[in-house]
């Protein structure tokens, strides 16, 4: 396999190769992708027994969130639908207040808020979105998450595994998610590393062939001594009011500077495990795990699916993400924290199948892109 800078049919790593430049998909391809994701999500909802009324109300609140996203509407200024930052479909949590009808285990409409709001205020916002729809049959629960931010495994590792500190040379640090390979030339002959756009591509501010270092700069990494890859491709984040589905990017790595396993600490000693490669769709209650730069190896539970959430990327930039996964820890320890962005989330079961790519969180709730959407958007597959 080729290393960065070696000439092949795709050309040297000059930043001018069309195959390496980030591209917005054409409208037809983007439309097909959105339809595919929507169909997959609808199948998950049907299996979970989600009612049409619940979905219609979620869509109405999502439309209000979309109007609150964009360059100039940071959540902290109070413009995010008056305290609501996200909405999703979940299972009732006895630790959160639930309003309205609904039997034990019945799916509920989850409203993510910046801070705890009175019941009347939450229902008032939901009623505005509902319009003429009746709310009597729709159970609603509130989950305060604060402002949702786009977020030791911090040492230098050679070769670098998944789960450790990494980042664009101008980014503090995130997490190396996984090793991957492209589905088409020239990327099908190159070792790639997967993480978030905001980790590897500096939230759209990077250029092809920028240096990716391990560990990230916040953990002492420096260019060129700690470089493991060059930035190759990313999906641009839309801050202009359109919906996003993924926050992802990949770098083209030197094959001898990365490895396929995930890293974690076991009794103070380095340990490794491998994940599967076949994507698994998230379902309510699914037990998942991840290994990340800040919180290490943790276990969580999928609490909401089909989530739409406004995410704060700093500098007054807020972007809406649709069809996301929400996860909470199964114990008193947090599932994730800042610096864990880019971690690969997987099913905590035999096969260790990938489920999502961690990209944001707040108030004890972690948000992730469905891994199938990430792989499709970047046209890659994971390597074991």
GROMACS .gro file of C-alpha atoms in nm, residues 295 298-300 328-330 333-337 364:
model
   13
  295UNK     CA    1  -1.244   0.905   2.931
  298UNK     CA    2  -1.656   0.330   2.875
  299UNK     CA    3  -1.994   0.163   2.844
  300UNK     CA    4  -2.324   0.327   2.757
  328UNK     CA    5  -2.592   0.786   2.819
  329UNK     CA    6  -2.359   0.602   3.054
  330UNK     CA    7  -2.476   0.286   3.228
  333UNK     CA    8  -1.888   0.752   3.515
  334UNK     CA    9  -1.941   0.967   3.203
  335UNK     CA   10  -1.963   0.788   2.870
  336UNK     CA   11  -1.764   1.067   2.705
  337UNK     CA   12  -1.611   1.410   2.756
  364UNK     CA   13  -2.423   1.357   3.040
   0.00000   0.00000   0.00000
